[in-house]
Amino acid sequence: MDHSGHGTMMDLPPFTLGRGLEFSPDLFFLVGSALALVLYGWGVLRLRKRGDRWPVSRTIFFVIGVLSVALVTCTKLNDYGMVMFSVHMVQHMVISMLSPIVLLLGAPVTLALRALPVAGRGRKGPRELLLALLHSRYMRIVTHPVFTIPLFIASLYGLYFTPLFDFLMESKPGHVAMMVHFLAVGLIFFWPIMGVDPGPHRPGYLMRMLELFAGMPFHAFFGIALMMASEPMIKAYENPPVSLGIDALTDQNAAGGIAWAFSEIPSVLVLIALVFQWYRSEERQARRTDRAADRNGDKELEAYNAYLASLHARSGTGRTRTGAEAGTGTEAGTGSTGDRENATSP
């Protein structure tokens, strides 16, 4: 099988980590990664020149996310991934389940909204178009769990267990499109769950955890299916080059183990991020409440105390009225008795 000039069907030596990490750039991902870093850096510098702060941690997360994409697409991992299912699975897991999490923690959309200039009255610039997209019906659909969870699952089973995977592997554009798809699906799936950026679908933290656990087991099942198979299931990898010195079924079992193991790693990372975000959210809410109390002179407490005082006053008035009514009744009763006695005396 020829990969249409992708340059990976040469006699590659047996895979080692050192060989896999050798620089072998894919032009699309090299330019894309460099452009992402430049645009993000421009946004941070623009904020600083304006006197605004941007968390250093977000910049670090975003840079790590971009570099993780470049790591699996601009090294010989990309070359070996064309002929070794196990290496390809490393690429898939990193670019769809690790890179999106770290990129989202960098909050690139929030940075863009803060850094892009506001267009003049009656005009629409990049910032206004981005806002329109975030509030669009399309975005509400693609970020809803009814869409994201099936898409996340279909990107595994619908791709690897159909002829679509072999078709995409036959050409360089097809392979690039597949990697972009993995990244996009990961971003769409994890954005509503733990993304820092604003979005149309933002459920409570408990619901986000449920969404996470609704998708992750399918990765584990996929890995187990590959590990338990008795014959190669993916045509593109059933005849690896002799120079690699590997068996197709053994390599497939290794790919299944990688898919199974990676289903646990994102779960832990996302849970840690969610717990931290939950804590920060409660902390911010407490600060807002304290500031509101200071600003209003603790009016809520004063109103509550006034309410208690009014209840106490009404209670005291009620007791006084009852006593007065009782006294009046006694006098009236005495008077009438005297009248009766006068009436019957001779």
Tab-separated table of C-alpha atoms in Angstrom:
chain	number	residue	atom	x	y	z
A	1	MET	CA	0.000	0.000	0.000
A	2	ASP	CA	1.293	3.451	-0.906
A	3	HIS	CA	0.437	6.543	1.077
A	4	SER	CA	0.558	8.824	-1.967
A	5	GLY	CA	3.835	10.530	-1.354
A	6	HIS	CA	3.511	10.873	2.405
A	7	GLY	CA	7.058	9.600	2.603
A	8	THR	CA	6.471	7.041	5.296
A	9	MET	CA	6.569	3.769	3.374
A	10	MET	CA	10.356	3.912	3.234
A	11	ASP	CA	12.176	1.228	5.188
A	12	LEU	CA	11.958	2.791	8.617
A	13	PRO	CA	14.229	1.242	11.246
A	14	PRO	CA	12.651	-0.422	14.295
A	15	PHE	CA	10.835	2.117	16.436
A	16	THR	CA	12.529	3.667	19.445
A	17	LEU	CA	11.474	6.744	21.403
A	18	GLY	CA	14.598	8.589	20.266
A	19	ARG	CA	13.841	7.916	16.615
A	20	GLY	CA	10.188	8.803	17.071
A	21	LEU	CA	11.033	12.218	18.540
A	22	GLU	CA	13.332	13.249	15.689
A	23	PHE	CA	12.199	16.430	13.946
A	24	SER	CA	10.123	15.656	10.842
A	25	PRO	CA	7.728	18.568	10.318
A	26	ASP	CA	4.346	18.409	8.702
A	27	LEU	CA	3.971	21.815	7.042
A	28	PHE	CA	0.275	22.200	7.902
A	29	PHE	CA	0.704	21.573	11.610
A	30	LEU	CA	4.028	23.397	11.829
A	31	VAL	CA	2.536	26.589	10.386
A	32	GLY	CA	-0.666	26.145	12.392
A	33	SER	CA	1.203	25.680	15.684
A	34	ALA	CA	3.471	28.671	15.046
A	35	LEU	CA	0.491	30.843	14.089
A	36	ALA	CA	-1.427	29.832	17.229
A	37	LEU	CA	1.529	30.774	19.454
A	38	VAL	CA	2.058	34.108	17.668
A	39	LEU	CA	-1.620	35.107	17.897
A	40	TYR	CA	-1.838	34.125	21.560
A	41	GLY	CA	1.358	36.026	22.331
A	42	TRP	CA	0.012	39.081	20.504
A	43	GLY	CA	-3.129	38.983	22.642
A	44	VAL	CA	-1.165	38.762	25.899
A	45	LEU	CA	1.146	41.628	24.903
A	46	ARG	CA	-1.805	43.782	23.873
A	47	LEU	CA	-3.400	43.311	27.290
A	48	ARG	CA	-0.172	44.142	29.101
A	49	LYS	CA	0.352	47.312	27.075
A	50	ARG	CA	-3.149	48.348	28.066
A	51	GLY	CA	-2.334	47.731	31.708
A	52	ASP	CA	-4.490	44.604	32.049
A	53	ARG	CA	-3.302	41.403	33.680
A	54	TRP	CA	-3.423	37.946	32.124
A	55	PRO	CA	-2.677	34.875	34.284
A	56	VAL	CA	0.727	33.380	33.516
A	57	SER	CA	-0.712	29.912	34.188
A	58	ARG	CA	-3.094	30.267	31.240
A	59	THR	CA	-0.233	31.174	28.924
A	60	ILE	CA	1.763	28.161	30.114
A	61	PHE	CA	-1.201	25.827	29.576
A	62	PHE	CA	-1.815	27.099	26.049
A	63	VAL	CA	1.852	26.823	25.046
A	64	ILE	CA	2.004	23.256	26.380
A	65	GLY	CA	-1.164	22.418	24.451
A	66	VAL	CA	0.217	23.732	21.169
A	67	LEU	CA	3.556	22.001	21.704
A	68	SER	CA	1.779	18.716	22.422
A	69	VAL	CA	0.067	18.946	19.037
A	70	ALA	CA	3.381	19.722	17.352
A	71	LEU	CA	5.038	16.853	19.222
A	72	VAL	CA	2.869	14.185	17.586
A	73	THR	CA	2.578	15.819	14.148
A	74	CYS	CA	5.978	17.429	13.501
A	75	THR	CA	8.242	14.584	14.566
A	76	LYS	CA	8.814	11.100	13.241
A	77	LEU	CA	5.967	9.953	15.435
A	78	ASN	CA	3.908	11.158	12.498
A	79	ASP	CA	5.910	8.980	10.092
A	80	TYR	CA	5.830	5.898	12.272
A	81	GLY	CA	2.141	6.501	12.912
A	82	MET	CA	1.448	5.818	9.244
A	83	VAL	CA	2.770	2.255	9.483
A	84	MET	CA	2.432	1.363	13.187
A	85	PHE	CA	-1.020	1.258	14.749
A	86	SER	CA	0.384	1.667	18.265
A	87	VAL	CA	2.204	4.899	17.401
A	88	HIS	CA	-0.840	6.195	15.553
A	89	MET	CA	-2.923	5.533	18.665
A	90	VAL	CA	-0.500	7.629	20.719
A	91	GLN	CA	-1.022	10.442	18.230
A	92	HIS	CA	-4.791	10.045	18.378
A	93	MET	CA	-4.995	9.957	22.169
A	94	VAL	CA	-2.688	12.945	22.668
A	95	ILE	CA	-4.277	15.160	20.051
A	96	SER	CA	-7.887	14.322	20.961
A	97	MET	CA	-7.765	13.833	24.743
A	98	LEU	CA	-4.714	15.588	26.140
A	99	SER	CA	-4.040	18.585	23.887
A	100	PRO	CA	-7.658	19.877	23.992
A	101	ILE	CA	-7.730	19.856	27.804
A	102	VAL	CA	-4.531	21.893	28.101
A	103	LEU	CA	-5.484	24.254	25.274
A	104	LEU	CA	-8.863	24.974	26.871
A	105	LEU	CA	-7.211	25.776	30.200
A	106	GLY	CA	-5.357	28.499	28.297
A	107	ALA	CA	-8.715	30.278	27.649
A	108	PRO	CA	-7.890	31.424	24.082
A	109	VAL	CA	-11.434	32.657	23.368
A	110	THR	CA	-11.487	34.813	26.491
A	111	LEU	CA	-8.117	36.257	25.528
A	112	ALA	CA	-9.383	37.044	22.021
A	113	LEU	CA	-12.490	38.793	23.358
A	114	ARG	CA	-10.370	40.943	25.655
A	115	ALA	CA	-7.594	41.694	23.170
A	116	LEU	CA	-9.492	42.292	19.938
A	117	PRO	CA	-10.518	45.923	19.383
A	118	VAL	CA	-14.177	46.905	19.450
A	119	ALA	CA	-15.482	47.862	16.019
A	120	GLY	CA	-17.081	51.229	15.438
A	121	ARG	CA	-20.800	51.846	15.694
A	122	GLY	CA	-22.759	49.949	13.067
A	123	ARG	CA	-19.705	47.868	12.072
A	124	LYS	CA	-18.730	44.267	12.735
A	125	GLY	CA	-15.115	43.369	13.342
A	126	PRO	CA	-13.461	40.090	14.398
A	127	ARG	CA	-14.559	40.554	18.015
A	128	GLU	CA	-18.204	41.084	17.087
A	129	LEU	CA	-18.160	38.103	14.733
A	130	LEU	CA	-16.672	35.931	17.475
A	131	LEU	CA	-19.367	37.037	19.918
A	132	ALA	CA	-22.068	36.330	17.330
A	133	LEU	CA	-20.652	32.835	16.837
A	134	LEU	CA	-20.578	32.148	20.583
A	135	HIS	CA	-24.245	33.154	20.887
A	136	SER	CA	-25.374	31.423	17.698
A	137	ARG	CA	-27.820	28.537	17.510
A	138	TYR	CA	-25.128	26.490	15.788
A	139	MET	CA	-22.842	26.782	18.814
A	140	ARG	CA	-25.659	25.829	21.183
A	141	ILE	CA	-26.158	22.635	19.185
A	142	VAL	CA	-22.531	21.539	18.803
A	143	THR	CA	-21.732	22.091	22.487
A	144	HIS	CA	-24.778	20.260	23.835
A	145	PRO	CA	-24.079	16.804	25.318
A	146	VAL	CA	-26.714	15.251	23.064
A	147	PHE	CA	-24.351	16.154	20.214
A	148	THR	CA	-20.892	16.037	21.800
A	149	ILE	CA	-21.089	12.609	23.442
A	150	PRO	CA	-22.284	10.711	20.318
A	151	LEU	CA	-19.712	12.585	18.231
A	152	PHE	CA	-16.962	11.635	20.677
A	153	ILE	CA	-17.985	7.979	20.458
A	154	ALA	CA	-18.507	7.957	16.685
A	155	SER	CA	-15.023	9.383	16.106
A	156	LEU	CA	-13.712	6.058	17.408
A	157	TYR	CA	-16.059	3.330	16.258
A	158	GLY	CA	-17.345	5.054	13.137
A	159	LEU	CA	-13.815	5.794	11.960
A	160	TYR	CA	-11.737	2.720	12.793
A	161	PHE	CA	-14.343	0.047	12.196
A	162	THR	CA	-15.412	1.326	8.764
A	163	PRO	CA	-13.538	1.762	5.443
A	164	LEU	CA	-13.315	5.516	6.163
A	165	PHE	CA	-10.075	5.137	8.101
A	166	ASP	CA	-8.320	3.281	5.274
A	167	PHE	CA	-9.533	5.894	2.800
A	168	LEU	CA	-8.114	8.762	4.859
A	169	MET	CA	-4.806	6.969	5.372
A	170	GLU	CA	-4.222	6.695	1.628
A	171	SER	CA	-3.257	10.364	1.218
A	172	LYS	CA	-1.483	13.101	3.100
A	173	PRO	CA	-4.498	15.499	2.978
A	174	GLY	CA	-6.686	12.677	4.317
A	175	HIS	CA	-4.298	12.025	7.193
A	176	VAL	CA	-4.115	15.739	8.040
A	177	ALA	CA	-7.916	16.002	7.928
A	178	MET	CA	-8.191	13.058	10.315
A	179	MET	CA	-5.805	14.659	12.830
A	180	VAL	CA	-7.686	17.974	12.625
A	181	HIS	CA	-10.903	16.043	13.220
A	182	PHE	CA	-9.449	14.405	16.347
A	183	LEU	CA	-8.413	17.788	17.735
A	184	ALA	CA	-11.746	19.427	16.905
A	185	VAL	CA	-13.775	16.611	18.479
A	186	GLY	CA	-11.676	16.801	21.651
A	187	LEU	CA	-12.143	20.574	21.906
A	188	ILE	CA	-15.904	20.333	21.354
A	189	PHE	CA	-16.287	17.523	23.888
A	190	PHE	CA	-14.199	19.030	26.702
A	191	TRP	CA	-15.134	22.711	26.244
A	192	PRO	CA	-18.575	22.551	27.975
A	193	ILE	CA	-17.154	20.262	30.673
A	194	MET	CA	-14.060	22.104	31.895
A	195	GLY	CA	-13.285	24.933	29.501
A	196	VAL	CA	-12.540	28.348	31.014
A	197	ASP	CA	-13.946	30.218	28.020
A	198	PRO	CA	-17.606	31.295	27.973
A	199	GLY	CA	-19.973	29.082	26.048
A	200	PRO	CA	-23.686	28.655	25.359
A	201	HIS	CA	-23.869	25.345	27.247
A	202	ARG	CA	-22.474	25.600	30.764
A	203	PRO	CA	-24.120	23.104	33.153
A	204	GLY	CA	-23.444	22.774	36.869
A	205	TYR	CA	-20.295	21.076	38.069
A	206	LEU	CA	-22.017	17.822	38.989
A	207	MET	CA	-23.592	17.584	35.541
A	208	ARG	CA	-20.207	18.240	33.930
A	209	MET	CA	-18.755	15.269	35.786
A	210	LEU	CA	-21.618	13.105	34.573
A	211	GLU	CA	-20.977	14.217	30.986
A	212	LEU	CA	-17.315	13.315	31.369
A	213	PHE	CA	-18.035	9.818	32.677
A	214	ALA	CA	-20.673	9.272	30.000
A	215	GLY	CA	-18.036	9.441	27.257
A	216	MET	CA	-14.876	8.039	28.786
A	217	PRO	CA	-15.929	4.355	29.164
A	218	PHE	CA	-16.352	4.019	25.410
A	219	HIS	CA	-12.653	4.674	24.952
A	220	ALA	CA	-11.915	1.850	27.353
A	221	PHE	CA	-14.307	-0.504	25.514
A	222	PHE	CA	-12.673	0.417	22.211
A	223	GLY	CA	-9.234	-0.403	23.590
A	224	ILE	CA	-10.432	-3.700	25.024
A	225	ALA	CA	-11.956	-4.666	21.652
A	226	LEU	CA	-8.591	-4.120	19.954
A	227	MET	CA	-6.730	-6.048	22.648
A	228	MET	CA	-9.064	-9.050	22.464
A	229	ALA	CA	-9.126	-9.310	18.662
A	230	SER	CA	-7.634	-12.515	17.239
A	231	GLU	CA	-6.710	-10.934	13.890
A	232	PRO	CA	-5.807	-7.470	12.569
A	233	MET	CA	-8.922	-5.292	12.380
A	234	ILE	CA	-7.486	-2.291	10.524
A	235	LYS	CA	-6.500	-2.936	6.932
A	236	ALA	CA	-4.046	-0.031	6.795
A	237	TYR	CA	-1.857	-1.739	9.425
A	238	GLU	CA	-2.217	-5.421	8.540
A	239	ASN	CA	1.079	-5.531	6.587
A	240	PRO	CA	3.714	-3.433	8.397
A	241	PRO	CA	7.108	-2.941	6.689
A	242	VAL	CA	9.508	-5.809	7.332
A	243	SER	CA	12.184	-3.350	8.468
A	244	LEU	CA	10.135	-2.540	11.580
A	245	GLY	CA	10.377	-6.097	12.822
A	246	ILE	CA	6.859	-6.098	14.326
A	247	ASP	CA	3.826	-8.351	14.153
A	248	ALA	CA	0.575	-6.666	13.080
A	249	LEU	CA	-1.574	-8.354	15.725
A	250	THR	CA	0.906	-7.633	18.529
A	251	ASP	CA	1.075	-4.008	17.437
A	252	GLN	CA	-2.738	-3.826	17.385
A	253	ASN	CA	-2.908	-5.230	20.907
A	254	ALA	CA	-0.446	-2.547	22.008
A	255	ALA	CA	-2.642	0.100	20.338
A	256	GLY	CA	-5.649	-1.221	22.266
A	257	GLY	CA	-3.713	-1.017	25.528
A	258	ILE	CA	-2.776	2.587	24.797
A	259	ALA	CA	-6.407	3.514	24.042
A	260	TRP	CA	-7.569	1.814	27.247
A	261	ALA	CA	-4.925	3.479	29.432
A	262	PHE	CA	-5.509	6.936	27.962
A	263	SER	CA	-9.188	6.772	28.877
A	264	GLU	CA	-8.150	7.126	32.532
A	265	ILE	CA	-5.616	9.961	32.171
A	266	PRO	CA	-8.007	12.653	30.849
A	267	SER	CA	-10.602	11.674	33.441
A	268	VAL	CA	-8.156	12.389	36.261
A	269	LEU	CA	-6.941	15.651	34.692
A	270	VAL	CA	-10.448	16.938	34.033
A	271	LEU	CA	-11.670	15.987	37.506
A	272	ILE	CA	-8.765	17.882	39.072
A	273	ALA	CA	-9.536	20.911	36.877
A	274	LEU	CA	-13.256	20.721	37.714
A	275	VAL	CA	-12.675	20.504	41.461
A	276	PHE	CA	-10.299	23.465	41.291
A	277	GLN	CA	-12.740	25.491	39.178
A	278	TRP	CA	-15.572	24.624	41.563
A	279	TYR	CA	-13.511	25.788	44.515
A	280	ARG	CA	-12.545	29.020	42.752
A	281	SER	CA	-16.173	29.635	41.783
A	282	GLU	CA	-17.339	29.283	45.392
A	283	GLU	CA	-14.480	31.518	46.511
A	284	ARG	CA	-15.426	34.233	44.005
A	285	GLN	CA	-19.079	34.018	45.050
A	286	ALA	CA	-18.099	34.463	48.699
A	287	ARG	CA	-15.988	37.511	47.831
A	288	ARG	CA	-18.843	39.023	45.804
A	289	THR	CA	-21.206	38.524	48.740
A	290	ASP	CA	-18.739	40.166	51.130
A	291	ARG	CA	-18.219	43.109	48.790
A	292	ALA	CA	-21.984	43.545	48.383
A	293	ALA	CA	-22.411	43.531	52.169
A	294	ASP	CA	-19.691	46.149	52.590
A	295	ARG	CA	-21.131	48.279	49.803
A	296	ASN	CA	-24.711	48.143	51.131
A	297	GLY	CA	-23.791	48.607	54.790
A	298	ASP	CA	-25.037	45.098	55.508
A	299	LYS	CA	-28.591	46.118	54.638
A	300	GLU	CA	-29.759	42.533	54.455
A	301	LEU	CA	-28.785	41.974	58.089
A	302	GLU	CA	-30.394	45.264	59.098
A	303	ALA	CA	-33.590	44.354	57.288
A	304	TYR	CA	-33.643	40.967	59.002
A	305	ASN	CA	-33.134	42.569	62.406
A	306	ALA	CA	-35.933	45.063	61.682
A	307	TYR	CA	-38.182	42.155	60.714
A	308	LEU	CA	-37.456	40.407	64.017
A	309	ALA	CA	-38.115	43.659	65.905
A	310	SER	CA	-41.464	44.066	64.164
A	311	LEU	CA	-42.452	40.542	65.119
A	312	HIS	CA	-41.492	41.237	68.730
A	313	ALA	CA	-43.463	44.488	68.722
A	314	ARG	CA	-46.552	42.791	67.313
A	315	SER	CA	-46.249	40.053	69.912
A	316	GLY	CA	-46.097	42.624	72.763
A	317	THR	CA	-49.084	44.548	71.375
A	318	GLY	CA	-51.081	41.350	71.185
A	319	ARG	CA	-50.402	40.547	74.843
A	320	THR	CA	-51.424	44.105	75.955
A	321	ARG	CA	-54.631	43.964	73.964
A	322	THR	CA	-55.566	40.610	75.463
A	323	GLY	CA	-55.076	41.967	78.996
A	324	ALA	CA	-57.209	45.048	78.322
A	325	GLU	CA	-60.000	42.976	76.845
A	326	ALA	CA	-59.952	40.688	79.885
A	327	GLY	CA	-60.204	43.683	82.255
A	328	THR	CA	-63.113	45.180	80.353
A	329	GLY	CA	-64.944	41.902	80.438
A	330	THR	CA	-64.634	41.659	84.267
A	331	GLU	CA	-65.927	45.138	84.802
A	332	ALA	CA	-68.810	44.544	82.490
A	333	GLY	CA	-69.638	41.326	84.218
A	334	THR	CA	-69.518	42.995	87.664
A	335	GLY	CA	-71.734	45.832	86.548
A	336	SER	CA	-74.386	43.567	85.198
A	337	THR	CA	-74.390	41.495	88.370
A	338	GLY	CA	-74.931	44.614	90.476
A	339	ASP	CA	-77.750	45.679	88.208
A	340	ARG	CA	-79.389	42.327	88.639
A	341	GLU	CA	-79.067	42.546	92.421
A	342	ASN	CA	-80.614	46.056	92.404
A	343	ALA	CA	-83.393	44.863	90.234
A	344	THR	CA	-84.376	42.057	92.634
A	345	SER	CA	-84.004	43.942	95.918
A	346	PRO	CA	-87.257	45.163	97.627
